[in-house]
Structures are given as structure tokens and as C-alpha cells.
CSV table of C-alpha atoms and ligand atoms in Angstrom, one decimal:
chain,number,residue,atom,x,y,z
S,7,MET,CA,-47.6,36.7,7.1
S,8,ALA,CA,-51.1,38.4,7.9
S,9,ALA,CA,-54.3,36.5,5.2
S,10,SER,CA,-54.6,40.2,3.7
S,11,THR,CA,-51.3,40.2,1.9
S,12,VAL,CA,-51.9,40.4,-1.6
S,13,PHE,CA,-49.6,38.6,-4.1
S,14,ALA,CA,-50.5,39.9,-7.7
S,15,ASP,CA,-48.3,37.7,-9.6
S,16,CYS,CA,-46.8,34.4,-9.5
S,17,CYS,CA,-45.5,32.3,-12.2
S,18,TRP,CA,-48.4,31.1,-13.4
S,19,VAL,CA,-48.5,30.9,-17.6
S,20,ALA,CA,-51.1,30.1,-19.8
S,21,ARG,CA,-50.1,26.8,-20.9
S,22,PRO,CA,-50.9,22.9,-21.0
S,23,PHE,CA,-51.2,21.5,-17.4
S,24,ARG,CA,-48.3,19.3,-16.6
S,25,GLY,CA,-47.9,16.2,-14.5
S,26,LEU,CA,-51.6,14.7,-15.2
S,27,HIS,CA,-50.1,11.2,-14.3
S,28,LEU,CA,-51.8,9.7,-11.2
S,29,ARG,CA,-49.4,8.0,-9.0
S,30,ARG,CA,-50.6,6.1,-5.7
S,31,THR,CA,-49.8,5.9,-2.5
S,32,LEU,CA,-53.1,6.5,-1.4
S,33,LEU,CA,-56.4,5.5,-3.3
S,34,LEU,CA,-59.0,7.2,-1.6
S,35,SER,CA,-62.3,5.4,-1.9
S,36,SER,CA,-65.8,6.3,-2.5
S,37,ARG,CA,-67.3,6.3,0.6
S,38,PHE,CA,-69.5,9.9,0.5
S,39,ASN,CA,-72.7,9.3,-0.2
S,40,ASN,CA,-74.8,12.3,0.1
S,41,ARG,CA,-78.1,11.7,-1.1
S,42,MET,CA,-78.1,15.8,-2.2
S,43,PHE,CA,-76.3,14.7,-5.2
S,44,LEU,CA,-77.4,13.3,-8.3
S,45,SER,CA,-76.1,10.1,-9.4
S,46,SER,CA,-72.5,8.1,-8.8
S,47,SER,CA,-71.0,8.6,-12.0
S,48,VAL,CA,-67.1,8.5,-11.2
S,49,PHE,CA,-64.5,10.0,-12.6
S,50,ALA,CA,-60.8,8.4,-13.0
S,51,PRO,CA,-60.2,8.1,-8.7
S,52,VAL,CA,-57.3,10.9,-7.2
S,53,ALA,CA,-54.7,9.6,-5.6
S,54,MET,CA,-53.0,11.5,-2.6
S,55,THR,CA,-49.4,11.3,-3.0
S,56,THR,CA,-46.6,13.4,-1.9
S,57,ASP,CA,-45.5,12.8,-5.2
S,58,THR,CA,-44.9,15.9,-7.7
S,59,SER,CA,-47.3,15.7,-10.1
S,60,SER,CA,-51.0,16.8,-10.2
S,61,LYS,CA,-54.3,15.7,-11.5
S,62,LEU,CA,-56.3,18.1,-12.9
S,63,LEU,CA,-60.0,18.1,-11.9
S,64,ASP,CA,-62.1,19.0,-14.8
S,65,GLY,CA,-65.0,20.4,-13.9
S,66,LYS,CA,-66.0,21.7,-17.3
S,67,SER,CA,-66.3,17.7,-17.8
S,68,VAL,CA,-67.4,16.3,-15.5
S,69,ALA,CA,-70.5,19.6,-15.1
S,70,LYS,CA,-71.3,18.3,-18.9
S,71,LYS,CA,-72.0,14.6,-17.7
S,72,ILE,CA,-73.8,15.9,-15.2
S,73,ARG,CA,-76.2,18.4,-17.9
S,74,ASP,CA,-76.5,14.9,-19.5
S,75,GLU,CA,-77.6,13.1,-17.0
S,76,ILE,CA,-80.1,16.0,-15.7
S,77,ALA,CA,-81.7,16.1,-19.6
S,78,ILE,CA,-82.4,12.5,-19.7
S,79,GLU,CA,-84.3,13.1,-16.4
S,80,ILE,CA,-86.1,15.8,-17.6
S,81,ASP,CA,-86.8,14.2,-20.7
S,82,LYS,CA,-88.3,11.2,-19.2
S,83,ILE,CA,-90.2,13.3,-16.4
S,84,LYS,CA,-91.6,15.0,-19.4
S,85,GLU,CA,-92.9,11.8,-21.5
S,86,THR,CA,-94.3,10.2,-18.4
S,87,THR,CA,-95.9,13.5,-16.8
S,88,GLY,CA,-96.0,16.4,-19.1
S,89,ILE,CA,-94.4,18.3,-16.1
S,90,VAL,CA,-91.8,20.8,-17.6
S,91,PRO,CA,-89.5,22.1,-14.7
S,92,GLY,CA,-89.1,25.9,-14.8
S,93,LEU,CA,-86.3,28.4,-13.7
S,94,ALA,CA,-87.3,31.8,-12.9
S,95,VAL,CA,-84.8,34.4,-13.0
S,96,ILE,CA,-85.2,38.2,-11.2
S,97,LEU,CA,-82.5,40.5,-13.0
S,98,VAL,CA,-82.8,44.3,-11.6
S,99,GLY,CA,-80.9,46.8,-13.4
S,100,SER,CA,-78.5,46.9,-16.6
S,101,ARG,CA,-75.1,45.4,-15.6
S,102,LYS,CA,-73.2,44.0,-18.0
S,103,ASP,CA,-71.6,41.1,-16.1
S,104,SER,CA,-75.5,39.9,-14.5
S,105,GLN,CA,-76.7,40.2,-18.2
S,106,THR,CA,-74.4,38.1,-19.5
S,107,TYR,CA,-74.3,35.3,-16.3
S,108,VAL,CA,-78.1,35.6,-16.5
S,109,ARG,CA,-77.9,34.6,-20.2
S,110,ASN,CA,-75.7,31.3,-19.6
S,111,LYS,CA,-77.9,30.5,-17.5
S,112,LYS,CA,-81.0,30.8,-19.5
S,113,LYS,CA,-79.2,28.8,-22.1
S,114,ALA,CA,-78.1,26.1,-20.0
S,115,CYS,CA,-81.4,25.3,-18.8
S,116,GLU,CA,-82.7,25.1,-22.7
S,117,ASP,CA,-80.2,22.7,-23.0
S,118,VAL,CA,-81.7,20.3,-20.6
S,119,GLY,CA,-84.7,21.2,-21.2
S,120,ILE,CA,-85.6,23.5,-17.8
S,121,ALA,CA,-88.1,25.8,-19.0
S,122,SER,CA,-86.7,29.6,-18.1
S,123,TYR,CA,-88.5,32.8,-17.6
S,124,GLU,CA,-87.3,36.2,-17.0
S,125,ALA,CA,-88.4,39.5,-14.8
S,126,ASN,CA,-86.2,42.0,-15.8
S,127,LEU,CA,-86.5,45.2,-13.7
S,128,PRO,CA,-84.6,48.6,-14.2
S,129,GLU,CA,-82.0,49.9,-11.8
S,130,ASP,CA,-84.4,52.2,-10.4
S,131,CYS,CA,-87.2,50.4,-9.5
S,132,SER,CA,-88.4,49.9,-6.3
S,133,GLU,CA,-88.1,47.1,-3.8
S,134,GLU,CA,-91.9,46.3,-3.7
S,135,GLU,CA,-91.8,45.4,-7.6
S,136,VAL,CA,-89.6,43.4,-7.5
S,137,ILE,CA,-90.5,41.7,-4.4
S,138,GLU,CA,-94.2,41.7,-6.1
S,139,HIS,CA,-92.5,39.8,-9.1
S,140,ILE,CA,-91.0,37.5,-6.6
S,141,SER,CA,-94.9,36.8,-5.1
S,142,GLN,CA,-96.4,36.2,-8.6
S,143,PHE,CA,-93.1,33.4,-9.2
S,144,ASN,CA,-94.0,31.7,-5.6
S,145,THR,CA,-97.3,31.1,-6.8
S,146,ASN,CA,-96.5,29.9,-10.3
S,147,PRO,CA,-96.7,26.3,-10.6
S,148,SER,CA,-94.8,26.0,-13.2
S,149,VAL,CA,-92.1,27.9,-11.6
S,150,HIS,CA,-90.4,25.4,-9.6
S,151,GLY,CA,-86.9,27.4,-8.9
S,152,ILE,CA,-86.4,31.4,-8.6
S,153,LEU,CA,-83.4,33.2,-8.3
S,154,VAL,CA,-82.4,36.7,-7.6
S,155,GLN,CA,-79.0,37.9,-9.6
S,156,LEU,CA,-76.8,39.1,-7.2
S,157,PRO,CA,-75.5,42.5,-6.8
S,158,LEU,CA,-79.2,44.4,-6.6
S,159,PRO,CA,-78.6,47.8,-6.8
S,160,ARG,CA,-77.0,49.7,-3.4
S,161,HIS,CA,-81.0,51.3,-2.8
S,162,MET,CA,-82.3,47.5,-2.2
S,163,HIS,CA,-82.1,44.9,1.0
S,164,GLU,CA,-80.7,42.3,-0.3
S,165,GLU,CA,-82.1,40.2,2.8
S,166,LYS,CA,-85.1,41.5,3.2
S,167,ILE,CA,-85.8,40.5,-1.3
S,168,LEU,CA,-83.8,37.3,-1.0
S,169,ASN,CA,-86.2,36.0,2.2
S,170,ALA,CA,-89.1,37.1,-0.5
S,171,VAL,CA,-88.4,33.8,-1.9
S,172,ILE,CA,-89.6,30.8,-0.5
S,173,ILE,CA,-88.1,28.4,0.9
S,174,GLU,CA,-89.5,25.6,-1.4
S,175,LYS,CA,-88.1,27.2,-4.9
S,176,ASP,CA,-85.1,28.5,-3.2
S,177,VAL,CA,-82.7,27.3,-6.0
S,178,ASP,CA,-79.4,29.2,-4.4
S,179,GLY,CA,-80.0,28.2,-0.8
S,180,PHE,CA,-79.3,31.5,0.8
S,181,HIS,CA,-82.3,31.6,2.3
S,182,PRO,CA,-81.9,32.2,6.2
S,183,LEU,CA,-83.8,28.4,7.0
S,184,ASN,CA,-82.0,26.7,4.0
S,185,ILE,CA,-78.5,27.9,5.6
S,186,GLY,CA,-79.5,27.1,8.9
S,187,ARG,CA,-80.8,23.5,8.7
S,188,LEU,CA,-77.5,22.9,6.6
S,189,ALA,CA,-75.4,23.8,9.8
S,190,MET,CA,-77.7,22.1,12.2
S,191,GLN,CA,-76.9,18.5,12.8
S,192,GLY,CA,-80.3,16.6,11.9
S,193,ARG,CA,-81.6,18.6,9.9
S,194,ASP,CA,-81.5,18.3,6.0
S,195,PRO,CA,-81.1,22.0,3.8
S,196,LEU,CA,-84.4,21.9,1.0
S,197,PHE,CA,-80.7,23.4,-1.2
S,198,VAL,CA,-77.8,24.0,-0.9
S,199,PRO,CA,-75.8,27.2,-2.2
S,200,CYS,CA,-74.7,25.9,-6.0
S,201,THR,CA,-70.9,27.0,-5.8
S,202,PRO,CA,-70.1,25.1,-2.7
S,203,LYS,CA,-72.3,22.5,-3.9
S,204,GLY,CA,-70.2,22.0,-7.2
S,205,CYS,CA,-67.0,21.5,-4.9
S,206,ILE,CA,-67.8,19.0,-2.8
S,207,GLU,CA,-69.3,17.2,-5.9
S,208,LEU,CA,-66.6,17.6,-7.7
S,209,LEU,CA,-64.8,15.6,-4.7
S,210,ARG,CA,-67.1,12.6,-4.8
S,211,ARG,CA,-66.8,12.3,-8.8
S,212,TYR,CA,-63.1,11.8,-8.3
S,213,GLU,CA,-63.8,9.8,-5.1
S,214,ILE,CA,-61.9,12.2,-3.1
S,215,GLU,CA,-62.6,10.6,0.5
S,216,ILE,CA,-63.8,13.9,2.3
S,217,LYS,CA,-64.2,12.1,5.8
S,218,GLY,CA,-61.7,12.0,8.2
S,219,LYS,CA,-59.7,14.6,6.4
S,220,ARG,CA,-58.1,18.3,7.6
S,221,ALA,CA,-59.8,21.0,5.7
S,222,VAL,CA,-59.3,24.5,5.2
S,223,VAL,CA,-61.9,26.9,3.2
S,224,ILE,CA,-60.3,30.3,3.0
S,225,GLY,CA,-63.0,33.0,2.2
S,226,ARG,CA,-66.0,33.2,4.5
S,227,SER,CA,-68.9,34.7,2.5
S,228,ASN,CA,-72.9,33.6,2.8
S,229,ILE,CA,-72.5,32.0,-1.1
S,230,VAL,CA,-69.3,30.4,-0.8
S,231,GLY,CA,-66.8,29.8,1.7
S,232,MET,CA,-69.4,29.6,4.9
S,233,PRO,CA,-71.7,27.3,3.2
S,234,ALA,CA,-68.5,25.3,1.9
S,235,ALA,CA,-66.9,24.5,5.5
S,236,LEU,CA,-70.3,23.8,6.7
S,237,LEU,CA,-70.7,21.0,3.9
S,238,LEU,CA,-66.8,19.6,4.3
S,239,GLN,CA,-68.2,19.4,8.4
S,240,ARG,CA,-71.3,17.5,7.2
S,241,ALA,CA,-69.1,15.2,5.3
S,242,ASN,CA,-67.3,14.8,8.2
S,243,ALA,CA,-63.9,16.7,7.5
S,244,THR,CA,-62.2,18.4,10.4
S,245,VAL,CA,-62.1,22.0,8.9
S,246,THR,CA,-60.7,25.4,9.7
S,247,MET,CA,-61.9,28.9,8.2
S,248,VAL,CA,-58.9,31.3,6.8
S,249,HIS,CA,-60.6,34.3,6.2
S,250,SER,CA,-58.7,38.2,6.0
S,251,TYR,CA,-58.0,38.5,9.5
S,252,THR,CA,-56.6,35.1,9.7
S,253,LYS,CA,-53.0,35.4,11.7
S,254,ASN,CA,-50.3,32.4,9.7
S,255,PRO,CA,-53.0,31.7,7.1
S,256,GLU,CA,-50.1,29.4,5.3
S,257,GLU,CA,-48.6,27.7,7.9
S,258,ILE,CA,-52.9,26.5,8.9
S,259,THR,CA,-53.2,25.7,5.2
S,260,LYS,CA,-50.2,24.1,4.6
S,261,GLN,CA,-51.8,20.9,7.3
S,262,ALA,CA,-55.0,20.5,5.2
S,263,ASP,CA,-55.6,17.6,3.1
S,264,ILE,CA,-58.2,19.7,1.5
S,265,VAL,CA,-58.0,23.1,1.0
S,266,ILE,CA,-61.1,25.1,-0.7
S,267,SER,CA,-60.2,28.8,-1.9
S,268,ALA,CA,-62.3,31.3,-2.4
S,269,ALA,CA,-61.0,34.6,-1.4
S,270,GLY,CA,-61.2,36.7,-4.4
S,271,VAL,CA,-57.8,37.0,-4.4
S,272,ALA,CA,-55.2,36.3,-7.7
S,273,ASN,CA,-52.4,34.6,-6.7
S,274,LEU,CA,-53.3,34.1,-2.9
S,275,VAL,CA,-51.6,30.9,-2.0
S,276,ARG,CA,-48.8,29.8,-3.2
S,277,GLY,CA,-46.5,26.3,-3.9
S,278,SER,CA,-45.2,26.9,-0.4
S,279,TRP,CA,-48.9,26.7,1.5
S,280,LEU,CA,-49.9,23.7,0.9
S,281,LYS,CA,-49.4,20.1,1.9
S,282,PRO,CA,-47.6,17.8,0.1
S,283,GLY,CA,-50.4,15.3,-2.0
S,284,ALA,CA,-53.1,17.7,-0.5
S,285,VAL,CA,-56.8,18.4,-3.2
S,286,VAL,CA,-57.3,22.0,-4.2
S,287,ILE,CA,-60.4,23.3,-5.6
S,288,ASP,CA,-59.8,27.1,-6.8
S,289,VAL,CA,-63.1,28.7,-7.1
S,290,GLY,CA,-61.6,32.6,-6.9
S,291,ILE,CA,-62.0,34.1,-10.7
S,292,ASN,CA,-59.9,37.0,-10.8
S,293,PRO,CA,-59.2,38.7,-13.7
S,294,VAL,CA,-55.2,40.3,-14.1
S,295,ASP,CA,-54.4,42.2,-16.7
S,296,ASP,CA,-52.9,40.9,-20.1
S,297,PRO,CA,-51.7,42.6,-22.7
S,298,GLU,CA,-51.4,39.4,-24.8
S,299,SER,CA,-55.3,38.7,-24.7
S,300,ALA,CA,-57.3,40.5,-26.5
S,301,ARG,CA,-59.4,41.6,-24.0
S,302,GLY,CA,-56.4,42.8,-22.2
S,303,TYR,CA,-56.6,40.5,-19.3
S,304,ARG,CA,-57.4,37.4,-18.3
S,305,LEU,CA,-58.9,35.5,-15.1
S,306,VAL,CA,-56.8,33.5,-12.5
S,307,GLY,CA,-58.1,32.0,-9.5
S,308,ASP,CA,-56.8,32.4,-5.8
S,309,VAL,CA,-54.3,29.8,-6.4
S,310,CYS,CA,-50.6,30.0,-8.2
S,311,PHE,CA,-51.7,27.3,-10.5
S,312,ASP,CA,-48.4,26.5,-11.8
S,313,GLU,CA,-46.4,26.3,-8.1
S,314,ALA,CA,-49.4,24.7,-6.8
S,315,SER,CA,-49.5,21.7,-9.0
S,316,GLU,CA,-45.9,20.9,-8.2
S,317,VAL,CA,-46.5,20.0,-4.7
S,318,VAL,CA,-50.1,18.8,-4.6
S,319,SER,CA,-52.2,15.4,-5.9
S,320,ALA,CA,-55.5,17.3,-7.9
S,321,ILE,CA,-56.0,20.6,-8.3
S,322,THR,CA,-59.0,22.5,-9.9
S,323,PRO,CA,-58.4,25.0,-13.5
S,324,VAL,CA,-59.5,28.4,-13.1
S,325,PRO,CA,-61.9,28.3,-15.2
S,326,GLY,CA,-63.3,25.2,-16.1
S,327,GLY,CA,-63.1,23.8,-12.5
S,328,VAL,CA,-65.8,25.2,-10.2
S,329,GLY,CA,-67.3,27.3,-12.4
S,330,PRO,CA,-69.3,25.1,-14.6
S,331,MET,CA,-70.0,22.9,-11.8
S,332,THR,CA,-72.0,25.9,-10.0
S,333,ILE,CA,-74.1,26.3,-13.2
S,334,ALA,CA,-74.7,22.5,-13.4
S,335,MET,CA,-75.4,22.6,-9.6
S,336,LEU,CA,-78.5,24.9,-10.4
S,337,LEU,CA,-80.1,22.8,-13.0
S,338,SER,CA,-79.8,20.0,-10.6
S,339,ASN,CA,-81.7,22.4,-7.8
S,340,THR,CA,-84.0,22.8,-10.4
S,341,LEU,CA,-84.8,19.7,-11.1
S,342,SER,CA,-84.5,18.1,-7.4
S,343,SER,CA,-87.7,20.8,-6.7
S,344,ALA,CA,-89.7,19.8,-9.7
S,345,LYS,CA,-89.7,16.6,-8.1
S,346,ARG,CA,-90.2,17.7,-4.7
S,347,LEU,CA,-93.0,20.3,-5.5
S,348,HIS,CA,-94.6,17.3,-8.1
S,349,LYS,CA,-93.9,14.5,-5.6
S,350,LEU,CA,-91.8,12.9,-8.0
S,351,LYS,CA,-88.9,9.9,-7.2
L,2,LIG,P1,-66.3,37.8,-0.7
L,2,LIG,O1,-65.3,39.1,-1.7
L,2,LIG,O2,-67.8,37.7,-0.5
L,2,LIG,O3,-65.9,37.1,0.3
L,2,LIG,C1,-64.6,37.0,0.3
L,2,LIG,C2,-64.1,36.3,1.3
L,2,LIG,O4,-62.5,36.0,1.4
L,2,LIG,C3,-64.3,37.5,2.9
L,2,LIG,O5,-64.5,35.9,4.0
L,2,LIG,C4,-62.9,37.5,3.0
L,2,LIG,O6,-62.8,37.3,4.2
L,2,LIG,C5,-62.2,36.5,2.9
L,2,LIG,N1,-60.7,37.2,2.0
L,2,LIG,C6,-60.5,38.1,1.5
L,2,LIG,N2,-59.3,38.3,1.1
L,2,LIG,C7,-58.1,37.6,2.2
L,2,LIG,C8,-57.3,37.5,2.3
L,2,LIG,N3,-56.2,37.9,1.7
L,2,LIG,N4,-56.7,36.2,3.1
L,2,LIG,C9,-58.1,35.2,3.1
L,2,LIG,N5,-59.5,35.4,3.2
L,2,LIG,C10,-59.3,36.5,2.5
L,2,LIG,O7,-66.2,36.3,-2.1
L,2,LIG,P2,-66.8,35.6,-2.9
L,2,LIG,O8,-68.3,36.3,-3.4
L,2,LIG,O9,-67.7,34.6,-2.1
L,2,LIG,O10,-66.8,34.5,-3.9
L,2,LIG,C11,-65.3,34.9,-4.0
L,2,LIG,C12,-64.3,34.5,-5.0
L,2,LIG,O11,-65.0,33.7,-5.6
L,2,LIG,C13,-64.5,35.4,-6.2
L,2,LIG,O12,-62.9,35.3,-7.1
L,2,LIG,C14,-65.4,35.2,-7.1
L,2,LIG,O13,-65.1,35.4,-8.1
L,2,LIG,C15,-65.7,33.8,-6.8
L,2,LIG,N6,-66.7,32.7,-7.5
L,2,LIG,C16,-66.2,32.0,-8.2
L,2,LIG,C17,-67.9,31.2,-8.5
L,2,LIG,C18,-68.0,30.0,-9.6
L,2,LIG,O14,-69.1,29.3,-9.7
L,2,LIG,N7,-66.6,29.5,-9.6
L,2,LIG,C19,-68.8,31.6,-8.1
L,2,LIG,C20,-68.8,32.4,-6.8
L,2,LIG,C21,-67.7,33.5,-6.6
């Protein structure tokens, strides 16, 4: 079956998660130690098992814990140095979804004590105007992270604009130098893109070992799939990428101990695609019609949740899995940037 085959429906129904019991065949140790990440609080470890009950990887709770840790650290920094970490967001145009994302990021910053700076530019502004705002934030010592909300209007050259953010403030980790360093052995990026970083941090917090495991990443976008594969490889997994031209994606995915899916296709990954006991991180956020919902739709992942939860040892829900981790990683990147720029430990 070709990877592009879309499964518009599966047996997904909104009801409480069923088998949350942890049974053990192989308890995974916590040797994964990556200094890009925050402190080492651990959630109940996950066993890879051939059992039919799964554990929910609760991104919402883990993200809350991370945000609490960040808030405590920022309080200490403010108290001892007077430094306030700052994040600048550039929004071009008036897309409702982008406005909501920016608002959420601003609120998350406020909650942990990060100062937010905003530049709202009209849809028809020029590339030069956007770059001028980026330049001002680049040189503003109160700003430690800059992010340009995507997508940009069609008339703008995304790469040119993203490249204008200096690498030291590229908290989204999208600058080619950061991605290049991520791909190279013996080099460290200053920042790792937030969503894939959040996926790996979730595995780490649940003590799910990556080293030596077979991993499949579905999707190869610059912002999720490709950096997720690089991160898994850095953590010594054997990584295969599945994309829209992959033949036999089911067969390939079924060999994986760890699956990260970021295709943006509702219910693409069926239970039959998954190896018993595998761990699944579902990045996809896909709206599907739901006449019972007030909004007329609900959000589902790429993975057919009910089928998968009968097969795998652990899985993230959608929503409440990777999404909250992404914002927590943005805050973490901003804090690290402030510490690096001010030479704090
Ligand atoms: P994208 O469209 O840029 O990339 C999708 C990738 O999936 C492409 O590489 C494509 O080759 C691959 N693909 C598409 N159809 C496929 C198929 N049938 N089989 C195999 N591969 C296929 O999307 P993106 O920006 O990487 O986002 C992917 C999904 O993740 C979306 O649903 C998006 O909303 C979601 N997302 C979630 C978060 C979060 O914080 N949870 C963040 C970013 C993106």
C-alpha cells in the first residue's frame, strides 16, 4: 500500500482511555542523558511489552511540570541578577489561527515570567519591513529569543526572513546553521526545534530508552519530521523515515520500537501498522468533522488511537500529547538563550 493512501476514518471515539496498566517485560532504563534538556524529573517509566494494554504519555502533565521548573529557575535568575528572559514574536497578517498561537505563546511566557515582545505587521507589508523588525530584536539586549510566526504571506520569501534571525536568538531552531549542526556528529546546535525536542523530552521523562531501538518517523518536514529523525539518530536509535513516496509504509512502521508520526493525515496509522509493545508519539493535529461537537469538528492525530492503544505499550493522546510539550520547549529554549547570552550557569 502506498504511503499516500488516506484513511479518513477509524474507530476513534471520544471516550476515556482504557488500559492504562503498566505491565513489564522489558523495563527501559534512563540512560538517555542529553544536556540539551532540562532537569531529570521522571514520570512513571514505561515498559515495552507485548501485552495489549497501553500507557498514556501525558504531555499535558509533563509540560506543566517543565513550565513549573522553568518558572522557578526564572525567579531565581531575576532575584540574583535582575535579568528577565525575553521572547519576541513577529506576526505578519491577520490569520485567526496564527493570532491564537501567538496569544497562547504570550500567555505561556507570562505564566513563567518571560517578558514578551510583539511586532504585528499588516499582510501587505514588505519583506524589508519584517527584516527591519527582526534586526531591531536581534540587537535588543532584552530579547533573548525571536520567532516569526508561520506561515508568512505568499509574497514573502520564508527562508530569507528566517535567516535574518541571528542564530543566538533562533529559539525555533529553524536557522540552517542550527539544523546543520543538529545533523553533524560532534557539533551541537544552539537550539533544537520545539516540537521534535518536545517528543524526545517526553520519551526521556518517561524513561523510554532510545539507544539501540528501531525508530520510524512518518513525515519529513523541516520543522518536525526531519529534525525528529536527527534527534533520534543523535540518541543512537536506528532511524527510518516514511514519507508520501514510501512504498509499504505499514511494513516498515511495523518494525519500529518507537514511532513518531508527523504526516498531518487523520488516522493514517492503523493498529495493524504497529509492532506490539511499540511506543507511539503522535504529532499530527487534524480536524475531522464531528456534528456532535459545538465547533462541528474535533482534533485527531495521525494515529488511529483506539486501535493503536490495543497494540502498543505507550501512546500520546491528541490533544494533550505533543502540543503542550512544544510550548514548554519554546520556553525552555528562551530560558537557555537568556542564560547563554548572559553567561549564566
Ligand atoms: P507538513 O505538511 O509540512 O509535512 C508533512 C510530511 O508528511 C511531509 O514530509 C509528507 O511527505 C509526509 N506525508 C504526507 N502524507 C503522508 C502519508 N500519507 N504517508 C506518509 N507521509 C506522508 O506538516 P508538518 O508541519 O510537519 O506537520 C505535520 C502534522 O503535525 C500536522 O498535522 C501538524 O498540524 C502537526 N503539528 C503539530 C505540532 C504540535 O505541536 N503538536 C507542531 C507542528 C505540527
